[in-house]
Coordinates of C-alpha atoms in Angstrom, one line a residue:
Chain P
M23 CA -46.4 10.2 -21.4
S24 CA -49.8 11.7 -21.0
S25 CA -49.3 12.3 -17.4
G26 CA -46.7 14.9 -17.7
R27 CA -43.3 15.6 -19.6
C28 CA -40.3 13.2 -18.3
A29 CA -37.3 15.1 -16.7
A30 CA -35.4 14.8 -20.1
C31 CA -38.2 16.9 -21.8
R32 CA -38.9 19.2 -19.0
Y33 CA -35.3 20.2 -18.7
L34 CA -35.1 21.0 -22.4
R35 CA -38.2 22.7 -22.3
R36 CA -39.8 20.7 -25.4
K37 CA -43.0 18.7 -25.5
C38 CA -42.6 15.2 -24.5
T39 CA -44.3 13.0 -27.1
E40 CA -45.2 9.5 -26.5
D41 CA -42.4 8.0 -28.1
C42 CA -39.7 10.3 -26.3
I43 CA -37.0 7.7 -26.4
L44 CA -35.8 9.2 -23.1
S45 CA -38.8 9.2 -20.7
P46 CA -38.7 5.6 -19.8
Y47 CA -35.3 6.0 -18.4
F48 CA -35.4 9.8 -17.4
P49 CA -38.9 9.9 -15.1
S50 CA -39.7 13.1 -14.0
N51 CA -39.4 12.0 -10.4
N52 CA -35.5 12.0 -10.6
P53 CA -34.6 15.0 -12.6
Q54 CA -30.9 14.9 -11.3
R55 CA -30.5 11.6 -13.2
F56 CA -31.1 13.2 -16.5
V57 CA -29.1 16.7 -15.4
S58 CA -26.1 14.4 -14.5
V59 CA -26.1 12.6 -18.1
H60 CA -26.9 15.5 -19.9
R61 CA -23.8 17.5 -18.4
I62 CA -21.7 14.7 -19.2
Y63 CA -22.9 13.2 -22.6
G64 CA -25.6 15.5 -23.7
A65 CA -28.8 14.6 -24.1
S66 CA -28.4 14.1 -28.3
N67 CA -25.5 12.0 -27.6
V68 CA -27.5 10.0 -25.2
S69 CA -30.6 9.6 -27.5
K70 CA -28.5 8.5 -30.6
L71 CA -26.9 5.8 -28.0
L72 CA -30.3 4.4 -26.8
L73 CA -32.0 4.6 -30.5
R74 CA -28.9 2.2 -31.5
L75 CA -29.8 -0.1 -28.9
P76 CA -32.5 -3.1 -28.6
I77 CA -35.3 -2.1 -26.5
H78 CA -34.6 -4.8 -23.9
V79 CA -31.3 -3.3 -22.9
R80 CA -32.0 0.1 -22.6
A81 CA -32.3 0.4 -19.4
E82 CA -29.1 -0.9 -18.8
A83 CA -27.5 1.2 -20.8
A84 CA -29.0 4.3 -19.3
D85 CA -28.3 2.9 -15.6
S86 CA -24.7 2.5 -17.2
L87 CA -24.8 6.1 -18.6
Y88 CA -25.9 7.7 -14.9
F89 CA -23.2 5.8 -13.1
E90 CA -20.3 6.9 -15.6
A91 CA -21.7 10.2 -15.5
Q92 CA -21.8 10.5 -11.4
C93 CA -18.2 9.0 -11.4
R94 CA -16.9 11.8 -14.1
L95 CA -18.9 14.7 -11.8
E96 CA -17.3 13.3 -8.7
D97 CA -14.3 13.0 -10.4
P98 CA -13.6 14.9 -13.3
V99 CA -10.2 14.1 -13.8
H100 CA -10.2 10.3 -13.9
G101 CA -14.5 9.5 -13.8
C102 CA -14.8 5.6 -13.3
V103 CA -11.4 4.9 -14.6
G104 CA -9.9 5.8 -11.1
L105 CA -12.1 2.9 -9.9
V106 CA -11.2 0.6 -12.7
F107 CA -7.7 1.2 -11.7
M108 CA -8.0 1.0 -8.3
L109 CA -9.4 -2.6 -8.7
Q110 CA -6.9 -3.6 -10.9
Q111 CA -4.5 -3.1 -8.0
Q112 CA -6.7 -4.8 -6.0
I113 CA -6.6 -7.7 -7.8
Q114 CA -2.6 -7.7 -8.4
A115 CA -2.4 -7.6 -4.5
A116 CA -5.2 -10.5 -3.8
E117 CA -3.2 -12.3 -6.7
S118 CA 0.2 -11.9 -4.8
Q119 CA -1.2 -12.8 -1.4
L120 CA -3.0 -16.3 -2.9
V121 CA 0.7 -17.0 -4.3
K122 CA 2.0 -16.7 -1.0
T123 CA -0.5 -18.4 0.9
R124 CA -0.1 -21.6 -1.7
V125 CA 3.4 -21.5 -1.7
Q126 CA 3.2 -21.7 2.3
I127 CA 0.9 -24.5 1.6
A128 CA 3.2 -26.8 -0.4
V129 CA 6.3 -26.3 2.2
M130 CA 4.2 -26.8 4.8
K131 CA 2.8 -30.0 3.1
S132 CA 6.3 -30.8 2.0
Q133 CA 7.4 -30.8 5.5
A134 CA 4.9 -33.4 6.3
Q135 CA 5.8 -35.6 3.9
H136 CA 9.2 -35.8 4.0
P137 CA 10.4 -35.2 7.5
Q138 CA 14.3 -34.8 8.0
P139 CA 15.3 -36.3 11.0
R140 CA 18.0 -34.3 12.8
E141 CA 17.0 -34.7 16.4
A142 CA 16.1 -37.6 18.5
E143 CA 12.5 -38.0 18.8
S144 CA 10.8 -37.4 22.0
S145 CA 7.4 -39.4 22.7
F146 CA 6.2 -36.3 24.6
N147 CA 7.2 -32.8 23.2
N148 CA 8.4 -33.4 19.1
P149 CA 11.0 -30.7 18.9
F150 CA 12.2 -31.5 15.8
L151 CA 9.4 -30.6 13.9
R152 CA 9.6 -27.3 15.2
H153 CA 13.3 -26.9 14.0
F154 CA 12.2 -28.2 11.1
D155 CA 9.4 -25.5 10.8
N156 CA 12.1 -22.7 11.8
D157 CA 14.1 -23.7 8.5
A158 CA 10.8 -23.8 6.2
N159 CA 9.9 -20.6 7.3
L160 CA 13.7 -19.5 6.0
S161 CA 13.3 -21.1 3.0
F162 CA 9.8 -19.4 2.5
S163 CA 11.4 -16.2 3.2
N164 CA 14.4 -16.4 0.7
Q165 CA 11.6 -17.2 -2.0
I166 CA 10.2 -14.3 -1.5
S167 CA 13.7 -12.0 -1.5
S168 CA 14.8 -14.0 -4.3
G169 CA 11.7 -12.8 -6.6
F170 CA 10.2 -16.3 -6.9
I171 CA 7.2 -14.5 -5.9
Chain K
M25 CA 0.2 23.4 -34.0
G26 CA -2.4 25.9 -35.0
G27 CA -0.5 27.5 -38.2
S28 CA 0.5 24.5 -40.3
S29 CA -1.1 21.4 -39.6
P30 CA -4.8 21.8 -37.8
C31 CA -5.1 19.1 -34.8
A32 CA -7.0 16.2 -35.3
S33 CA -10.0 17.8 -33.4
C34 CA -10.3 21.0 -35.7
K35 CA -9.6 18.4 -38.6
L36 CA -12.4 16.6 -38.1
L37 CA -14.9 19.6 -37.2
R38 CA -13.2 21.5 -40.2
R39 CA -12.6 24.3 -38.5
R40 CA -9.4 26.6 -38.1
C41 CA -7.3 25.5 -35.6
A42 CA -6.5 28.4 -33.3
K43 CA -3.1 29.0 -31.7
D44 CA -5.1 28.8 -28.1
C45 CA -7.1 25.9 -29.5
I46 CA -8.0 24.0 -26.3
F47 CA -7.6 20.2 -28.0
A48 CA -4.6 20.8 -29.7
P49 CA -2.0 19.8 -26.8
Y50 CA -4.1 16.2 -26.4
F51 CA -5.5 15.4 -29.9
P52 CA -2.3 15.6 -32.4
S53 CA -3.1 15.1 -36.0
D54 CA -1.6 11.9 -36.0
E55 CA -3.6 10.3 -33.8
P56 CA -7.2 11.3 -35.3
H57 CA -9.1 8.2 -33.8
K58 CA -8.7 9.5 -30.2
F59 CA -10.6 12.5 -30.7
A60 CA -13.0 10.9 -33.5
I61 CA -14.2 8.2 -30.7
V62 CA -14.4 10.6 -27.9
H63 CA -16.5 13.0 -30.1
K64 CA -18.7 10.3 -30.9
V65 CA -19.4 9.3 -27.0
F66 CA -19.3 13.0 -25.1
G67 CA -19.3 15.5 -27.8
A68 CA -16.7 17.8 -28.7
S69 CA -18.5 20.8 -26.8
N70 CA -19.0 19.1 -23.6
V71 CA -15.4 17.7 -23.8
S72 CA -14.2 21.6 -24.3
K73 CA -16.4 22.2 -21.3
M74 CA -14.9 19.3 -19.4
L75 CA -11.2 20.6 -20.2
Q76 CA -11.7 24.2 -19.7
E77 CA -12.9 23.8 -16.0
L78 CA -9.8 21.7 -15.2
P79 CA -6.2 22.8 -14.3
I80 CA -4.0 22.9 -17.3
L81 CA -2.0 20.0 -15.8
Q82 CA -4.8 17.9 -14.9
R83 CA -5.9 18.2 -19.0
A84 CA -3.8 15.2 -20.4
D85 CA -4.8 12.9 -17.3
A86 CA -8.8 13.5 -18.1
V87 CA -8.2 13.2 -21.7
S88 CA -6.9 9.9 -21.3
S89 CA -9.5 8.7 -19.1
L90 CA -11.9 10.1 -21.5
V91 CA -10.5 8.0 -24.5
Y92 CA -10.5 4.9 -22.3
E93 CA -14.2 5.4 -21.2
A94 CA -15.1 6.1 -24.9
N95 CA -13.1 3.3 -26.1
A96 CA -15.0 1.2 -23.5
R97 CA -18.2 2.4 -24.7
V98 CA -17.6 1.8 -28.1
R99 CA -16.9 -2.3 -27.1
D100 CA -20.0 -2.4 -25.1
P101 CA -22.6 0.4 -25.7
V102 CA -24.9 -1.0 -23.2
Y103 CA -22.6 -1.2 -20.3
G104 CA -19.3 0.7 -21.1
C105 CA -16.5 1.1 -18.3
V106 CA -18.8 -0.3 -15.7
G107 CA -18.7 -4.1 -17.3
A108 CA -15.3 -3.7 -17.1
I109 CA -15.9 -2.7 -13.2
S110 CA -18.2 -5.4 -12.6
Y111 CA -16.0 -8.3 -14.0
L112 CA -13.1 -6.7 -11.6
K113 CA -15.3 -6.9 -8.8
N114 CA -16.4 -10.4 -9.8
Q115 CA -12.4 -11.2 -10.0
I116 CA -11.6 -9.8 -6.6
S117 CA -14.7 -11.9 -5.2
Q118 CA -13.0 -15.2 -6.7
L119 CA -9.8 -14.3 -5.3
Q120 CA -10.8 -13.4 -1.7
M121 CA -12.6 -16.8 -1.9
Q122 CA -9.9 -18.5 -2.8
L123 CA -7.6 -17.0 -0.3
A124 CA -9.8 -17.7 2.5
V125 CA -9.8 -21.4 1.0
A126 CA -6.1 -21.5 1.4
Q127 CA -6.1 -19.9 4.4
T128 CA -8.3 -22.5 5.7
E129 CA -6.3 -25.7 4.8
I130 CA -3.2 -23.5 6.6
L131 CA -4.9 -23.6 9.7
C132 CA -6.3 -27.5 9.1
I133 CA -2.3 -28.3 8.2
Q134 CA -1.3 -26.7 11.4
M135 CA -3.8 -28.2 13.4
Q136 CA -2.9 -31.8 12.1
Q137 CA 1.0 -30.8 13.0
Q138 CA -0.2 -29.7 16.6
E139 CA -1.9 -32.9 17.1
S140 CA 0.9 -35.6 15.8
A141 CA 3.0 -33.0 17.7
L142 CA 1.4 -33.9 21.1
P143 CA -0.9 -36.6 21.1
T144 CA -1.0 -37.3 24.5
Q145 CA -1.9 -33.6 25.7
I146 CA -4.6 -32.9 22.9
H147 CA -7.3 -35.8 22.4
Q148 CA -8.3 -36.3 18.5
D149 CA -11.9 -36.0 19.4
D150 CA -11.4 -31.8 20.5
C151 CA -9.9 -31.6 17.0
K152 CA -12.3 -33.4 15.1
P153 CA -15.2 -31.1 15.1
F154 CA -12.8 -28.2 14.2
L155 CA -11.5 -30.0 11.2
L156 CA -14.8 -31.1 9.8
A157 CA -16.2 -28.1 10.4
N158 CA -13.4 -26.5 8.2
N159 CA -14.0 -29.5 5.7
N160 CA -17.6 -28.6 5.4
N161 CA -16.4 -24.9 4.6
L162 CA -14.0 -26.1 2.0
D163 CA -16.6 -28.1 0.2
S164 CA -19.2 -25.0 0.4
I165 CA -16.8 -22.6 -0.6
S166 CA -15.6 -25.2 -3.8
Q167 CA -19.4 -25.0 -4.4
Y168 CA -19.5 -21.3 -4.0
L169 CA -16.3 -21.3 -6.7
N170 CA -17.7 -23.5 -9.3
F171 CA -21.1 -21.2 -9.2
A172 CA -19.3 -18.1 -9.7
S173 CA -17.1 -19.2 -12.2
S174 CA -19.8 -21.1 -14.1
S175 CA -22.4 -18.1 -14.5
N176 CA -22.2 -15.0 -16.5
V177 CA -23.3 -12.9 -13.7
I178 CA -23.2 -9.2 -13.9
Q179 CA -23.6 -7.0 -10.9
D180 CA -26.4 -4.6 -11.3
P181 CA -24.8 -1.1 -11.9
A182 CA -26.9 0.3 -9.2
D183 CA -25.1 -1.7 -6.7
L184 CA -22.1 -0.8 -7.8
K185 CA -22.9 2.8 -7.4
R186 CA -23.9 2.4 -3.7
E187 CA -20.9 0.2 -3.2
S188 CA -18.4 3.0 -5.1
F189 CA -19.6 6.3 -4.1
W190 CA -22.0 6.4 -1.1
T191 CA -19.9 4.6 1.7

């Protein structure tokens, strides 16, 4: 970097060479980015990690290291793992809701296909559908409470 | 642990394991890989600083999360844990889409049931636009699901960062 040192070399108070591994990913206009990463991983570990990667993926790796470092600074106990667990819980809740909804659809379709005549039909207001719907709701609730879902 | 058998950290670092070794409670000697991987990604000195800054009761949890992150980083040196976060967010989006489709289907069934229950009160033409609109939505939602499941799109970590913390 002929125009000046990168954020990493400035922080580490060293000469920033042309082949500095960190300079493309820690520009001097964002010093906080390197400070965060250095606090969690250390400059040496970051350099080693980036050196082991092909050049075309190093930018992504630097971004993900910065993201994880920020997570760890904000939550020193859980880091970004807290976010992973939260997302896993959200997935479980969404899956559960989806199963319930699909069961409801199956019940409703079953109602429509196999109506059980219990009362005389009224041509104006069909009460047997309403009655049957109540029964379906009960069986759906029973399915939930009995652990079907 | 300090006297007879050094902890995994001190064994790896080849030093004497003191009685007040900060690593000893969390890196027992029978789990050498645990410290090895954390040291590889974060460095022993950084881990020691992190643990020292935490209350003792929280240190075990911190070590667990550090081990998790280190494992993720070793498995995926480019994305680490961010890869897992991106994958999980995609899963949630897909589930939400499927839920929306299912809920729309319920509405359609209810509309159809109401139509057949009250044929003289509600004109079929009144329901048609609604049913057509929902059918179109189902088609476009299905197309979206096919695209989302077939592509290997990983979100930009910068976007994940903005979503997660700067709210």
